Short mmCIF file of C-alpha atoms in Angstrom, two decimals:
data_model
loop_
_atom_site.label_atom_id
_atom_site.label_comp_id
_atom_site.label_asym_id
_atom_site.label_seq_id
_atom_site.Cartn_x
_atom_site.Cartn_y
_atom_site.Cartn_z
CA MET A 1 4.36 -6.05 18.93
CA ASN A 2 0.72 -6.52 18.66
CA SER A 3 -1.34 -9.29 19.79
CA GLN A 4 -4.46 -8.40 17.69
CA GLY A 5 -3.35 -9.52 14.14
CA ALA A 6 -2.65 -12.75 12.37
CA TYR A 7 1.13 -13.82 11.35
CA ASN A 8 1.39 -16.53 8.39
CA LEU A 9 4.69 -17.79 7.71
CA ILE A 10 5.26 -20.40 4.70
CA GLN A 11 8.19 -22.03 4.00
CA VAL A 12 9.10 -23.80 0.67
CA LYS A 13 12.26 -26.03 0.51
CA ASN A 14 14.38 -26.22 -2.92
CA THR A 15 12.18 -23.08 -4.30
CA SER A 16 11.51 -22.00 -7.84
CA THR A 17 9.88 -18.62 -8.38
CA SER A 18 8.33 -16.65 -10.80
CA VAL A 19 6.58 -13.35 -11.22
CA ILE A 20 3.04 -13.54 -12.97
CA GLY A 21 0.84 -10.92 -13.64
CA MET A 22 -0.79 -8.62 -16.40
CA HIS A 23 0.90 -6.64 -19.22
CA GLU A 24 -1.92 -4.11 -19.07
CA GLY A 25 -4.07 -3.46 -15.88
CA MET A 26 -4.36 -5.35 -13.08
CA ASN A 27 -6.70 -8.41 -12.08
CA ASN A 28 -8.19 -10.15 -9.14
CA PRO A 29 -6.00 -12.54 -7.15
CA LEU A 30 -8.31 -15.39 -7.75
CA ASP A 31 -7.94 -15.04 -11.51
CA LEU A 32 -4.43 -14.53 -11.33
CA VAL A 33 -4.02 -18.13 -9.91
CA LYS A 34 -6.83 -19.96 -11.80
CA SER A 35 -4.84 -21.34 -14.36
CA LEU A 36 -1.84 -22.11 -12.26
CA ASN A 37 -0.67 -26.00 -11.68
CA GLY A 38 -0.02 -27.00 -8.38
CA PRO A 39 1.20 -27.70 -5.64
CA SER A 40 2.40 -23.95 -5.56
CA ILE A 41 2.17 -20.77 -3.17
CA VAL A 42 1.02 -17.45 -4.70
CA VAL A 43 1.59 -14.31 -2.74
CA ASN A 44 0.95 -10.35 -3.79
CA GLY A 45 4.00 -8.48 -5.34
CA GLY A 46 4.92 -4.98 -5.65
CA PHE A 47 3.51 -1.42 -5.32
CA PHE A 48 1.10 0.23 -7.90
CA ILE A 49 -0.71 2.97 -9.05
CA LEU A 50 -4.40 3.24 -7.36
CA TYR A 51 -4.93 6.65 -6.93
CA PRO A 52 -3.12 8.56 -9.64
CA GLU A 53 -4.71 11.69 -8.60
CA PHE A 54 -3.02 11.51 -5.28
CA TYR A 55 0.34 11.27 -6.74
CA HIS A 56 3.12 13.31 -8.24
CA GLU A 57 5.77 12.21 -10.86
CA ASP A 58 8.59 13.17 -7.85
CA GLU A 59 9.23 15.41 -5.43
CA LYS A 60 8.90 18.64 -7.22
CA GLY A 61 7.03 17.34 -10.56
CA GLU A 62 3.57 17.32 -12.04
CA PRO A 63 0.63 15.45 -10.90
CA LEU A 64 0.40 11.68 -12.67
CA HIS A 65 -1.96 11.40 -15.57
CA GLN A 66 -4.93 9.33 -15.24
CA ARG A 67 -3.60 7.06 -17.69
CA PHE A 68 -0.92 5.60 -14.99
CA TYR A 69 -4.02 3.94 -13.08
CA THR A 70 -2.80 0.39 -12.29
CA TYR A 71 0.66 0.98 -13.48
CA PRO A 72 3.24 -1.07 -11.38
CA VAL A 73 5.86 1.10 -9.52
CA GLY A 74 9.36 0.02 -10.66
CA GLU A 75 10.65 -1.75 -13.51
CA THR A 76 9.35 -5.23 -14.03
CA SER A 77 9.89 -7.93 -16.85
CA LEU A 78 5.94 -8.08 -17.21
CA THR A 79 5.29 -4.94 -18.95
CA GLN A 80 7.09 -1.62 -19.91
CA ASP A 81 4.12 0.21 -18.95
CA TYR A 82 5.62 1.26 -15.32
CA VAL A 83 6.05 4.15 -13.22
CA ARG A 84 9.54 5.13 -12.24
CA ALA A 85 10.07 4.96 -8.49
CA SER A 86 10.73 8.21 -6.86
CA ASP A 87 14.63 8.92 -6.69
CA GLY A 88 14.30 9.39 -3.17
CA TYR A 89 13.53 5.79 -2.43
CA LYS A 90 15.89 4.15 -5.01
CA ASP A 91 18.31 2.80 -2.28
CA LEU A 92 15.60 0.94 -1.18
CA LEU A 93 13.29 0.07 -3.73
CA LYS A 94 15.21 -2.88 -5.62
CA LEU A 95 14.61 -5.11 -8.69
CA ARG A 96 14.14 -8.53 -7.46
CA THR A 97 14.94 -11.37 -9.87
CA MET A 98 13.07 -14.74 -9.39
CA THR A 99 14.74 -18.07 -10.19
CA ASN A 100 13.37 -18.17 -13.93
CA GLY A 101 14.29 -14.73 -14.71
CA THR A 102 11.14 -12.53 -14.16
CA THR A 103 11.37 -9.62 -12.07
CA TYR A 104 9.84 -7.02 -10.37
CA THR A 105 10.67 -4.17 -8.18
CA THR A 106 9.60 -3.49 -4.45
CA GLY A 107 11.28 -2.80 -1.01
CA PRO A 108 12.44 -1.85 1.32
CA SER A 109 14.97 -4.53 2.15
CA LEU A 110 14.51 -5.84 5.93
CA LYS A 111 17.55 -7.74 6.71
CA SER A 112 18.44 -4.92 9.05
CA ALA A 113 16.15 -2.37 10.67
CA LEU A 114 15.26 0.88 8.78
CA PRO A 115 17.10 3.82 10.27
CA PHE A 116 14.43 6.10 11.56
CA VAL A 117 15.41 9.66 12.83
CA GLU A 118 12.60 12.07 13.44
CA PRO A 119 13.24 15.26 11.22
CA ASP A 120 12.57 18.88 12.42
CA PHE A 121 9.34 20.29 10.73
CA THR A 122 11.80 22.33 8.26
CA ALA A 123 13.17 19.24 6.88
CA ILE A 124 9.97 17.20 6.13
CA ASN A 125 10.26 17.82 2.33
CA SER A 126 14.18 16.97 2.59
CA LYS A 127 15.41 13.58 2.36
CA ALA A 128 15.34 13.46 6.35
CA GLY A 129 11.78 13.27 6.11
CA ARG A 130 11.31 10.57 3.45
CA PHE A 131 10.03 8.01 6.17
CA ASN A 132 7.60 10.47 7.68
CA TYR A 133 3.78 10.44 6.41
CA TYR A 134 2.57 13.30 8.64
CA ALA A 135 4.67 16.58 9.99
CA MET A 136 5.15 16.06 13.38
CA ASP A 137 5.80 18.69 16.15
CA SER A 138 8.26 18.94 18.82
CA ASN A 139 6.43 16.51 21.21
CA GLY A 140 5.96 14.00 18.37
CA SER A 141 2.30 14.79 17.91
CA LYS A 142 1.12 15.34 14.24
CA ILE A 143 0.26 18.49 13.12
CA LYS A 144 -3.30 19.38 12.11
CA SER A 145 -3.90 20.90 8.79
CA PRO A 146 -5.91 24.43 9.17
CA LEU A 147 -7.05 24.18 5.45
CA TRP A 148 -8.57 20.52 5.94
CA ALA A 149 -10.41 22.06 8.88
CA SER A 150 -11.55 25.07 7.04
CA LEU A 151 -13.16 22.75 4.16
CA ARG A 152 -14.55 20.14 6.89
CA THR A 153 -16.27 23.15 8.09
CA TRP A 154 -17.51 24.05 4.50
CA ASP A 155 -18.61 20.36 3.79
CA ASP A 156 -20.64 20.21 6.86
CA GLN A 157 -22.42 23.53 5.81
CA TYR A 158 -23.05 21.82 2.10
CA GLU A 159 -24.94 18.97 4.11
CA ASP A 160 -26.90 21.25 5.88
CA LEU A 161 -27.71 23.22 2.68
CA GLN A 162 -28.65 19.91 0.93
CA LYS A 163 -31.21 19.10 3.68
CA LEU A 164 -32.75 22.51 3.15
CA LYS A 165 -33.28 21.89 -0.60
CA GLU A 166 -34.66 18.37 0.04
CA ALA A 167 -37.13 20.13 2.20
CA ASN A 168 -38.13 22.71 -0.32
CA ILE A 169 -36.81 25.55 1.94
CA PRO A 170 -35.52 28.47 -0.15
CA THR A 171 -31.75 28.96 0.13
CA THR A 172 -29.20 31.79 -1.24
CA LEU A 173 -27.76 31.94 -4.57
CA SER A 174 -24.66 32.96 -3.30
CA VAL A 175 -24.08 29.43 -1.68
CA ASP A 176 -24.65 27.75 -5.19
CA ILE A 177 -21.84 30.26 -6.69
CA GLU A 178 -19.65 29.07 -3.94
CA VAL A 179 -20.13 25.33 -4.73
CA GLU A 180 -19.14 26.19 -8.29
CA SER A 181 -16.13 28.27 -6.86
CA LEU A 182 -14.99 25.28 -4.55
CA THR A 183 -15.56 22.39 -7.43
CA ALA A 184 -13.30 24.75 -9.69
CA ALA A 185 -10.92 24.89 -7.03
CA ALA A 186 -10.53 21.53 -6.42
CA GLN A 187 -11.01 20.26 -9.85
CA LYS A 188 -13.93 17.97 -8.95
CA PRO A 189 -16.09 16.96 -6.16
CA ILE A 190 -15.20 14.09 -4.46
CA PHE A 191 -17.80 11.16 -4.02
CA SER A 192 -16.90 8.47 -1.71
CA PRO A 193 -17.73 4.61 -2.67
CA ASP A 194 -21.01 5.02 -0.20
CA GLY A 195 -22.05 8.08 -2.28
CA SER A 196 -21.22 10.71 0.43
CA PHE A 197 -20.20 14.08 -0.97
CA SER A 198 -17.05 16.18 0.06
CA PHE A 199 -14.43 18.53 -1.47
CA ALA A 200 -10.96 18.71 -0.41
CA SER A 201 -11.62 17.22 3.18
CA GLY A 202 -12.49 14.05 1.62
CA PRO A 203 -10.16 10.89 1.24
CA PRO A 204 -7.23 10.75 0.19
CA ARG A 205 -6.90 14.21 1.70
CA ASP A 206 -6.15 14.38 5.18
CA ARG A 207 -6.65 16.29 8.51
CA TYR A 208 -2.90 16.33 9.23
CA ILE A 209 -0.13 18.21 7.30
CA ARG A 210 2.03 15.93 4.99
CA GLY A 211 5.07 16.40 3.23
CA VAL A 212 6.10 15.60 -0.31
CA TRP A 213 6.73 11.84 0.30
CA PRO A 214 3.52 10.41 0.63
CA ARG A 215 2.74 11.90 -2.88
CA VAL A 216 5.53 10.01 -4.98
CA PRO A 217 5.55 6.54 -6.50
CA GLY A 218 6.89 4.14 -4.55
CA SER A 219 6.58 6.13 -1.22
CA LEU A 220 7.90 4.65 1.97
CA SER A 221 6.57 7.32 4.26
CA HIS A 222 4.16 4.84 5.69
CA VAL A 223 6.77 2.77 7.21
CA LYS A 224 6.44 4.06 10.63
CA GLN A 225 2.62 3.90 10.71
CA PRO A 226 0.53 1.00 11.51
CA ASN A 227 -0.33 -1.01 8.76
CA GLU A 228 -0.40 -4.77 7.36
CA ARG A 229 2.45 -6.02 5.95
CA SER A 230 4.02 -8.97 3.67
CA GLY A 231 7.54 -9.85 2.82
CA ILE A 232 9.87 -12.72 1.58
CA SER A 233 13.46 -13.78 2.68
CA ARG A 234 15.58 -16.17 0.89
CA HIS A 235 17.62 -18.69 2.53
CA GLU A 236 19.79 -21.46 1.68
CA GLY A 237 17.56 -24.41 0.53
CA SER A 238 14.26 -22.61 0.99
CA GLU A 239 12.24 -19.00 0.89
CA LEU A 240 10.21 -17.85 3.62
CA PHE A 241 6.98 -16.03 2.94
CA HIS A 242 5.39 -13.70 5.50
CA ALA A 243 2.30 -11.94 6.11
CA TYR A 244 0.85 -9.92 8.97
CA THR A 245 -3.09 -9.14 8.76
CA SER A 246 -5.06 -6.94 11.18
CA GLN A 247 -7.11 -3.95 11.32
CA ARG A 248 -5.16 -1.01 10.50
CA SER A 249 -5.17 0.35 13.84
CA GLN A 250 -3.74 -2.96 15.15
CA GLY A 251 -0.92 -2.94 12.29
CA LEU A 252 2.71 -2.95 12.39
CA THR A 253 5.40 -0.22 11.67
CA MET A 254 7.88 -1.72 9.08
CA ASN A 255 10.69 -2.45 11.63
CA ASP A 256 8.15 -4.08 14.00
CA PHE A 257 7.46 -6.35 10.99
CA ARG A 258 10.82 -6.85 10.47
CA THR A 259 11.29 -8.04 13.94
CA LEU A 260 8.37 -10.53 13.29
CA MET A 261 10.09 -11.87 10.24
CA GLN A 262 12.99 -12.45 12.31
CA GLU A 263 11.49 -14.43 14.81
CA GLY A 264 9.81 -16.44 12.30
CA THR A 265 12.95 -17.09 10.38
CA ARG A 266 14.25 -18.31 14.11
CA PHE A 267 11.10 -20.51 14.69
CA VAL A 268 12.17 -22.64 11.61
CA GLY A 269 15.72 -22.80 12.28
CA LEU A 270 17.09 -19.99 10.03
CA SER A 271 18.01 -16.54 10.59
CA LEU A 272 18.13 -12.92 8.89
CA GLU A 273 21.49 -12.39 9.65
CA ASN A 274 23.57 -14.62 7.57
CA ILE A 275 21.80 -14.03 4.31
CA PRO A 276 22.98 -10.93 1.76
CA ASP A 277 21.56 -7.75 2.50
CA ASP A 278 18.96 -7.63 -0.16
CA ASP A 279 17.63 -11.39 0.16
CA ALA A 280 14.80 -10.07 2.83
CA TRP A 281 12.48 -7.55 1.70
CA ALA A 282 8.82 -6.01 1.97
CA ASN A 283 6.03 -6.47 -0.49
CA ASP A 284 3.00 -4.09 -1.15
CA GLY A 285 0.79 -4.33 2.32
CA GLY A 286 -2.75 -3.48 3.54
CA PRO A 287 -5.59 -4.70 1.51
CA SER A 288 -3.52 -5.90 -1.39
CA ILE A 289 -2.03 -8.75 0.86
CA PHE A 290 -2.84 -12.30 -0.15
CA GLN A 291 -1.56 -15.80 0.18
CA PHE A 292 -2.99 -18.67 -1.94
CA PHE A 293 -2.20 -22.28 -1.72
CA VAL A 294 -2.71 -24.22 -5.17
CA GLY A 295 -2.93 -27.80 -4.65
CA ALA A 296 -2.09 -30.36 -7.21
CA ASP A 297 -5.88 -30.79 -8.29
CA GLY A 298 -6.34 -27.33 -8.85
CA THR A 299 -7.72 -26.51 -5.22
CA LYS A 300 -7.44 -23.11 -4.15
CA ARG A 301 -7.03 -22.29 -0.40
CA LEU A 302 -6.45 -18.57 0.74
CA LEU A 303 -4.36 -18.68 3.73
CA ALA A 304 -4.22 -14.53 4.32
CA SER A 305 -5.73 -11.64 3.16
CA GLY A 306 -5.40 -8.08 3.96
CA GLY A 307 -8.26 -5.70 4.54
CA LEU A 308 -10.36 -8.14 6.34
CA ASN A 309 -12.73 -6.87 9.43
CA GLU A 310 -11.80 -10.14 11.20
CA GLN A 311 -8.56 -12.56 11.10
CA SER A 312 -9.37 -16.52 11.08
CA PHE A 313 -7.17 -19.44 10.34
CA GLU A 314 -8.27 -20.01 6.78
CA PRO A 315 -10.42 -16.84 5.39
CA SER A 316 -13.10 -17.46 2.83
CA ILE A 317 -12.48 -16.39 -0.54
CA ASN A 318 -14.69 -13.53 -1.25
CA LEU A 319 -14.05 -11.45 -4.46
CA LYS A 320 -15.35 -8.10 -3.64
CA ASP A 321 -13.33 -8.22 -0.29
CA MET A 322 -10.08 -8.54 -2.42
CA ARG A 323 -8.01 -5.96 -3.84
CA LYS A 324 -7.04 -6.33 -7.55
CA VAL A 325 -3.20 -6.17 -8.07
CA PRO A 326 -1.13 -6.17 -11.37
CA ASN A 327 1.35 -8.93 -10.24
CA ALA A 328 2.03 -11.80 -7.99
CA VAL A 329 5.06 -14.14 -7.02
CA VAL A 330 4.61 -17.95 -7.54
CA ALA A 331 6.92 -20.63 -5.56
CA ARG A 332 7.01 -24.11 -6.01
CA VAL A 333 9.36 -26.90 -5.13
CA ASN A 334 11.79 -27.34 -7.64
CA SER A 335 11.29 -30.73 -9.46
#
């Protein structure tokens, strides 16, 4: 377990729950909650497509079309515009039904720990590799990608070329031709948010070899990687809303987060052991995480937020730091 993050646990007794969100696209969390009546708790919901060019339709399918940008992954009552989750995870990503009948898809269920088994490199693209983000060698180390290393070297050379051009130093035509060839091969050059330029060595590409699983909708290949996590557990008479936020490097694996959830439920006198199999689950994590309290007078307090550089007891609400999402879960005391 990691002591460098923040764990938030909210208990709502005699709970009434619902899913709210967009029929199309996504919105800032503050905009999702601005018209809600309080008192209520609002937390982030399920997975969605943020980088369509990164995903394929399934393990052997075609790349997703740009039109799927912002689509939720899996069925939801909010919209018919969703992307079907990969069959490789259909036993883990479940349709979650709220007390008012609204639904969204998310997972995995966390009553029990996930069965992690390290697959052989030759099985990385089989179902045995579905919990692996990277290909691993026999020593448990990530295998470096020679293609990424080659393209990274070329990107460095390109930066040197640009410096020569800016200094009006003559350069060869062959390098410009190579730029055209690489652009065609990569479909388009990649510009980072800070304006820097790269080809296939840029994000979301990676310096390590990955299998097919990180590129399918609803991928759970991240569960053994450190990350910020969020989840919900249902108990007799109440529901618990869990969030762990930190720097990415200080994050938790999914099983570590499940252990944290288990300790949190025990802290309030409850348990994961005596609930139905699918009554504890993970929501989307990382920068998508948020927990809002909406007061009876409409006041909004941000209790937890992913993607922050520093943790605090009550994070400030900064719209530019909050990732837009397509849906959220609302919990109130049933009147």
